[in-house]
XYZ file of C-alpha atoms in Angstrom:
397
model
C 30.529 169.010 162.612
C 28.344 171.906 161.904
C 24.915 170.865 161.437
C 23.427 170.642 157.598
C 19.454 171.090 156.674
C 18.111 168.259 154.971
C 14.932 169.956 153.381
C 13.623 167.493 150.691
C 13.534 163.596 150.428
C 12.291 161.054 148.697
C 11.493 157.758 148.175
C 11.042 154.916 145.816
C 10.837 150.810 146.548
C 8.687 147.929 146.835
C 6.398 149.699 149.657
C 5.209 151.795 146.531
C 6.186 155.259 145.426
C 7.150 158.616 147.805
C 7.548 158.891 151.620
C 4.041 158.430 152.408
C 3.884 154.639 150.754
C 6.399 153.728 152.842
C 5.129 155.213 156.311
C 1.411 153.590 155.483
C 3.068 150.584 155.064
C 5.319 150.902 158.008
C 2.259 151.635 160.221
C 0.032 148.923 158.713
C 2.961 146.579 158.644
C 2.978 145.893 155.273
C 6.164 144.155 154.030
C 7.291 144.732 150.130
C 8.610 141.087 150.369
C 7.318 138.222 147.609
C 8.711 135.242 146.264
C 11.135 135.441 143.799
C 9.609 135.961 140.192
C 12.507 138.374 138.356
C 13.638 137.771 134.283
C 14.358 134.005 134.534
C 15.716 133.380 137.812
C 15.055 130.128 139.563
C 15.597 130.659 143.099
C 13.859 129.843 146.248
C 14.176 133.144 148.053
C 11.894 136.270 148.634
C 12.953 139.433 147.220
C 11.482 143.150 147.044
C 10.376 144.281 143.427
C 9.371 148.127 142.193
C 6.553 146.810 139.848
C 6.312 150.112 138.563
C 9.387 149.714 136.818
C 8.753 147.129 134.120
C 6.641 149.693 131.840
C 8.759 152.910 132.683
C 11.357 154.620 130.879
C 13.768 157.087 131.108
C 13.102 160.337 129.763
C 13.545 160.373 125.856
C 16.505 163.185 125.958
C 18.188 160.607 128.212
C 17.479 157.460 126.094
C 21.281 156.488 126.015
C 21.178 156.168 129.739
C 18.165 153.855 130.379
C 18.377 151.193 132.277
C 16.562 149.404 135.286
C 18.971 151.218 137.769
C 18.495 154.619 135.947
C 14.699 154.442 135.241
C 14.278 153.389 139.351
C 16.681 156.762 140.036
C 13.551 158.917 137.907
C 10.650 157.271 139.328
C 12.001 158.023 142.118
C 13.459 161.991 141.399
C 9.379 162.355 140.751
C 8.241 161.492 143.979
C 7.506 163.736 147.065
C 7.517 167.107 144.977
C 12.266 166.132 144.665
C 12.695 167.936 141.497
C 10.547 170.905 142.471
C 12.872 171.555 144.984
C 16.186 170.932 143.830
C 14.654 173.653 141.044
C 14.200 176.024 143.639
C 17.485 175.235 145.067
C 19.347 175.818 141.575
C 17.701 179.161 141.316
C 18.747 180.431 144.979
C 22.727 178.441 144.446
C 23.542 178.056 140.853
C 23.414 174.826 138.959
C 27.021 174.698 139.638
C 26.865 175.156 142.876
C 24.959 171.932 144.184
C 26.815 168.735 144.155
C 25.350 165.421 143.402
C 27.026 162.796 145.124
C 25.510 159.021 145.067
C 25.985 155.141 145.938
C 25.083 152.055 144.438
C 26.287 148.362 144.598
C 26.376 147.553 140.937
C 24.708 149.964 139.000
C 23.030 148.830 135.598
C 24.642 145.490 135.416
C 21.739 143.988 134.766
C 21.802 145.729 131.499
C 24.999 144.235 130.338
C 23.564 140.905 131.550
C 20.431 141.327 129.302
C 23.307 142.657 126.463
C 25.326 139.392 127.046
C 21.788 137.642 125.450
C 22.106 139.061 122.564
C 25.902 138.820 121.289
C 26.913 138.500 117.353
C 26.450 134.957 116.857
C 29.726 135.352 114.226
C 31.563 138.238 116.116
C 30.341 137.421 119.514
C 30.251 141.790 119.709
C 27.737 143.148 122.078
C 24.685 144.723 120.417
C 25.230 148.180 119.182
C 22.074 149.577 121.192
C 24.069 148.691 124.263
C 25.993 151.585 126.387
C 28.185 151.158 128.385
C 29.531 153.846 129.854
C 25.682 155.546 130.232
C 24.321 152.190 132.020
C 26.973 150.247 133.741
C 29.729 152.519 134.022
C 29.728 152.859 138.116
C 29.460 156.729 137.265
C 26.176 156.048 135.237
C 23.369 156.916 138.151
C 25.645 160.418 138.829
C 25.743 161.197 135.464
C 21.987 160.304 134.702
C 20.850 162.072 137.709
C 23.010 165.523 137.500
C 21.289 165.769 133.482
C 18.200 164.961 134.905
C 18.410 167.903 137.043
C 19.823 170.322 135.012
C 23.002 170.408 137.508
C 26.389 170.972 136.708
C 28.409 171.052 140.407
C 30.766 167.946 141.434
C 29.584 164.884 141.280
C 30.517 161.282 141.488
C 29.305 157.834 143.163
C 30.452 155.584 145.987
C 30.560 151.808 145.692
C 30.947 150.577 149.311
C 28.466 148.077 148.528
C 26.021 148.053 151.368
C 27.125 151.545 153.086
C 27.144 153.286 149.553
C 24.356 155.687 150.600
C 25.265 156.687 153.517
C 28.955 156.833 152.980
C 28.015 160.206 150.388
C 26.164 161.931 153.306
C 29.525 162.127 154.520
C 31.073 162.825 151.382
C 28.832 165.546 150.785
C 29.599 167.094 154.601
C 33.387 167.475 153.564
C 32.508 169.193 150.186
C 30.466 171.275 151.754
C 32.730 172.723 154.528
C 35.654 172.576 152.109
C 33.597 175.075 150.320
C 32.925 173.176 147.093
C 29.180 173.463 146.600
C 26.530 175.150 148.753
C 23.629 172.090 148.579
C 24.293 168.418 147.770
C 21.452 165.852 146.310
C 22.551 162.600 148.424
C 21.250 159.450 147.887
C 21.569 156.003 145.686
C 19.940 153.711 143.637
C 20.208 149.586 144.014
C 18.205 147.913 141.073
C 17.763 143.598 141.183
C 20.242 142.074 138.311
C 20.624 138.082 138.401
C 24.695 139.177 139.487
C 23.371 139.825 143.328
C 20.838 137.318 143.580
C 22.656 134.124 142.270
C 25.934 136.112 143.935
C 24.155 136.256 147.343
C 23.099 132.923 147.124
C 26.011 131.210 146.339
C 27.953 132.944 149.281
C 25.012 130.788 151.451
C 23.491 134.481 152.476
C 20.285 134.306 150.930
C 16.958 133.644 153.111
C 14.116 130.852 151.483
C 11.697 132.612 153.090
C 11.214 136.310 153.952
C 14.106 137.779 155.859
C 13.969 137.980 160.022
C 16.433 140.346 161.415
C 17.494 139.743 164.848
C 15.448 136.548 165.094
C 17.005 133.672 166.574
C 16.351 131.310 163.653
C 17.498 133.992 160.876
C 18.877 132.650 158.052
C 20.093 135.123 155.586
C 18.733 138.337 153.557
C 15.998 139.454 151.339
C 17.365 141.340 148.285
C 15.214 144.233 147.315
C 15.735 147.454 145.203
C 14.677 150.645 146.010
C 16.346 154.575 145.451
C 16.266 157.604 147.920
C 17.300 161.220 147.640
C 17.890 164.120 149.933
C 18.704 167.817 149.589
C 21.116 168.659 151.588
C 22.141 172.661 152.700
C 24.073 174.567 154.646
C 21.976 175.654 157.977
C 21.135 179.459 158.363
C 22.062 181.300 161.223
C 18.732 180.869 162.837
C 17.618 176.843 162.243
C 13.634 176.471 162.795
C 13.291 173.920 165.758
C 11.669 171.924 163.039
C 13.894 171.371 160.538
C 15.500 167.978 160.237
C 19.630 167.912 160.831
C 22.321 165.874 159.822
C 23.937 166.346 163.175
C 26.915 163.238 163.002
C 28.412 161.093 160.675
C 30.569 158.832 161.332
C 32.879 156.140 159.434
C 35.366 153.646 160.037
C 37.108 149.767 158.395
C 37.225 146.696 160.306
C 39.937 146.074 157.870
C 39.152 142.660 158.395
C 37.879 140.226 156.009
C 36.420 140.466 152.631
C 32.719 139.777 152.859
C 31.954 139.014 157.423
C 32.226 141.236 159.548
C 34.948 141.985 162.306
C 33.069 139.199 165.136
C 33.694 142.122 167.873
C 31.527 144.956 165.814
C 34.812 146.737 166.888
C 34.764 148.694 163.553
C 30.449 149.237 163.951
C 31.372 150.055 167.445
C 33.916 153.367 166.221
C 31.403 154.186 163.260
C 28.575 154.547 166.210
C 30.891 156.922 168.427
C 32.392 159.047 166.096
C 29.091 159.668 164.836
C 28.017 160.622 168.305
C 31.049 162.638 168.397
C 30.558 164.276 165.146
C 26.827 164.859 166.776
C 28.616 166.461 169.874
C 25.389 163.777 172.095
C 26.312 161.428 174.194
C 24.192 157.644 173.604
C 21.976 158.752 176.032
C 21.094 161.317 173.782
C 19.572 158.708 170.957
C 15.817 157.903 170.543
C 15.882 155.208 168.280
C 18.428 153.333 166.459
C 17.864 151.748 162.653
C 19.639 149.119 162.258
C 21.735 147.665 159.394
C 19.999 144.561 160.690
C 20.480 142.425 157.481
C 19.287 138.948 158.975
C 22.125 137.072 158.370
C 24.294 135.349 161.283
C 27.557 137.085 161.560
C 26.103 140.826 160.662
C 23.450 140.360 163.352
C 25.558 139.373 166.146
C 28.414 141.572 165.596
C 26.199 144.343 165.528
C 24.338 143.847 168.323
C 27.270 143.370 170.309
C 28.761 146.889 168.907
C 25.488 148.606 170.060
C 25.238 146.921 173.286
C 28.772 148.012 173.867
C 27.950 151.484 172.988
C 24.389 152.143 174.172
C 23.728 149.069 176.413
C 20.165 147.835 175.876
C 18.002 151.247 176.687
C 17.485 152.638 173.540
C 14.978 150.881 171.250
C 16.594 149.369 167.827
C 15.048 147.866 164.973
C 15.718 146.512 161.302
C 13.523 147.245 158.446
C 14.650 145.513 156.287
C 12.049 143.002 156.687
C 10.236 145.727 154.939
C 12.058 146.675 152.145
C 14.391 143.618 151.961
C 17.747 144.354 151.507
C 18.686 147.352 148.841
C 22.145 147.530 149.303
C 23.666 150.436 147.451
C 20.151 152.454 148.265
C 19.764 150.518 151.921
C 21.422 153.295 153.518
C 19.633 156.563 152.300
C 16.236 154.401 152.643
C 16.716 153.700 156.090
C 18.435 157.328 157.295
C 14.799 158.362 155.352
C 12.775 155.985 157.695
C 14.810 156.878 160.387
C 13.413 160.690 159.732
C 10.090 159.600 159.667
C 10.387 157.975 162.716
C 11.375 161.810 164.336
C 8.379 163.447 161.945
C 5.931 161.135 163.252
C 7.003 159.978 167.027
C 7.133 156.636 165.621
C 8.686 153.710 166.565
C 9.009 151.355 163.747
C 9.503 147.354 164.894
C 10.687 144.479 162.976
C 8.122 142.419 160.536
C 9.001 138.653 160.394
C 10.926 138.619 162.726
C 9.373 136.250 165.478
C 11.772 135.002 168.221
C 14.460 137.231 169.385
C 17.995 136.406 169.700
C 18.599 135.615 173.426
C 22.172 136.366 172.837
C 21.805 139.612 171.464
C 21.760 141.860 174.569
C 20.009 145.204 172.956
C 16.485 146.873 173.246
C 15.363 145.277 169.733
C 11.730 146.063 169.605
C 9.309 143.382 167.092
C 6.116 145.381 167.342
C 5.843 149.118 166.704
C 5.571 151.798 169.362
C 5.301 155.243 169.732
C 7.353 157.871 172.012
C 9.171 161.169 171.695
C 11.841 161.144 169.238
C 13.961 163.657 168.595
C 17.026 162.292 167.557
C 17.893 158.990 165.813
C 20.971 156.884 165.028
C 21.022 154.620 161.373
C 23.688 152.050 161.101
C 25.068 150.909 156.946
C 27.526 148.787 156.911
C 29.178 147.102 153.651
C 31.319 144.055 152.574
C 34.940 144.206 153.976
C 33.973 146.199 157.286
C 33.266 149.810 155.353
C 30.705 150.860 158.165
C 29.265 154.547 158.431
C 26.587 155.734 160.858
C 24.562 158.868 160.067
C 22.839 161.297 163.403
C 19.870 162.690 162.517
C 17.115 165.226 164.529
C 15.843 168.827 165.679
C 17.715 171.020 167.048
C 19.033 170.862 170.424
């Protein structure tokens, strides 16, 4: 694929607010993780919270569209100078011109949970203050975050669950060269809602105690929320060596069960090489690898076994989402975002809480962090019923 310039991100979750939060607490190994205190739920689990978000609110020309999922996609369009530069980027394309593609897992459910509190007692109705179609309409976070912006190009959102975010990177690749729009803001927005933490819990997937990817005694994931955005553009005819790439993306279905994955990581395995392929690199041609890593059994193992198949066990991997516990719909753009940082700084990010490695897990998975060159990383999503995608990012060759 021909190469695309990702010039701005950002970030919002649990580590705190913009990119920098989350590298300080990478370095200092800092995890976002805390037991579970969220509206009324009563479970014994950890999970990653955005305090900030309990006294914010959506703009007030965007009332109609505020929600938890909504206000976490502004706090986090104000971070790391994001609206600034998509401004810049209207006046050089067009409003019309830049697309806005997005994932999440379940967008503002939790608002229609909250609205479900207060039905007519006689007429059992929902409360006239709730909206629908601005909060938990699956379109909701597109269509909050293209008025937001002032943009008017295509836009819509991807629900793969877990590979939401990532799955619009490649969304936004094929509307690009198609000719479509001329930038894309990529990204997603996964907000906590009681639907995905009693939901996760009763499918047995839900850790007591702060997640540990990779470790031999895991025991299930960490539910966190969190949002990222990037700016994608097309690349000019001369790329500065510094400019961070989208280089490969690439997708595939195990096609073969609802919610576990395929035991082989034969459909994690194709996502991995036709990203590489996309890329035009070979594995030997990867620095680091971010893992989808979600600390549960099945994910674990299959994965590892994909990426042992594909890079054997000389590139260093990690998880992080013993970090940022697991965002779903916004775990892939935060982790392609860590995975830049990683390039930015020559940083090696390991895996917090994670204690004991996996003896059957045959990879380079690295526990404490590290430094090296890095010029080019690999970042693995993959989402209930085997939708996997794998993004390339780096310099230039």
């Amino acid at each position: 694929m021909q190469p695309l310039v990702i010039s701005h991100t950002a970030l919002a979750n649990s580590l705190g607010l913009g990119v920098s939060a989350t590298m300080d607490a990478l370095r200092s190994r800092r995890s976002g993780l805390a037991p579970c205190a969220f509206e009324d739920v009563d479970l014994e689990t950890y999970i990653a919270k955005v305090e900030a978000l309990d006294d914010f609110r959506v703009r007030a020309d965007l009332s109609a569209w505020d929600c938890r999922n909504n206000r976490l996609a502004q706090l986090c369009l104000e971070q790391d100078g994001f609206a600034q530069a998509v401004e810049l980027a209207k006046r050089k394309y067009g409003a019309s011109r830049i697309g806005v593609f997005l994932g999440t897992s379940t967008s503002g459910i939790l608002q229609t949970e909250l609205a479900y509190r207060r039905l007519d007692p006689d007429t059992g109705a929902l409360p006239p203050d709730f909206h629908y179609a601005e909060t938990q309409n699956s379109y909701s976070l597109a269509g909050f975050v293209l008025r937001y912006l002032g943009l008017s190009g295509p836009s819509f959102v991807v629900s793969s669950a877990c590979s939401s975010s990532v799955k619009v990177f490649a969304n936004a690749q094929r509307m690009m060269a198609a000719g479509v729009c001329d930038a894309a803001v990529v990204g997603g927005t996964d907000s906590l809602c009681l639907s995905t933490l009693y939901g996760f819990n009763s499918l047995g997937l839900v850790s007591h105690q702060p997640c540990r990817p990779y470790d031999a005694e895991r025991d299930g994931i960490s539910i966190g929320e969190g949002a990222g955005f990037v700016l994608l553009e097309k690349a000019p005819a001369q790329v500065s060596p510094d400019a961070m790439l989208l280089l490969g993306v690439g997708e595939s279905s195990d096609a073969y069960h609802m919610s576990t994955p395929h035991p082989e990581g034969l459909g994690a395995r194709l996502a991995m090489q036709r990203a590489l392929g996309s890329a035009g690199l070979q594995a030997s041609d990867i620095d680091y690898i971010n893992l989808h890593g979600t600390a549960t059994k099945s994910n674990d193992a299959s994965e590892g076994k994909a990426v042992a198949d594909v890079f054997g066990a000389s590139v260093p991997c990690s998880s992080t989402k013993g970090w940022t516990g697991h965002q779903l719909g916004a775990a892939g753009v935060t982790e392609a975002i860590i995975a830049m940082l990683a390039i930015e700084h020559n940083f090696l990010p390991g895996s917090i809480n994670t204690r004991q490695l996996d003896p059957a897990i045959a990879i380079d998975y690295r526990i404490e962090n590290g430094a090296g060159k890095v010029n080019r990383v690999l970042s693995n999503s993959f989402g209930f019923g085997g939708s996997n995608c794998s993004l390339v990012l780096g310099r230039k060759a």
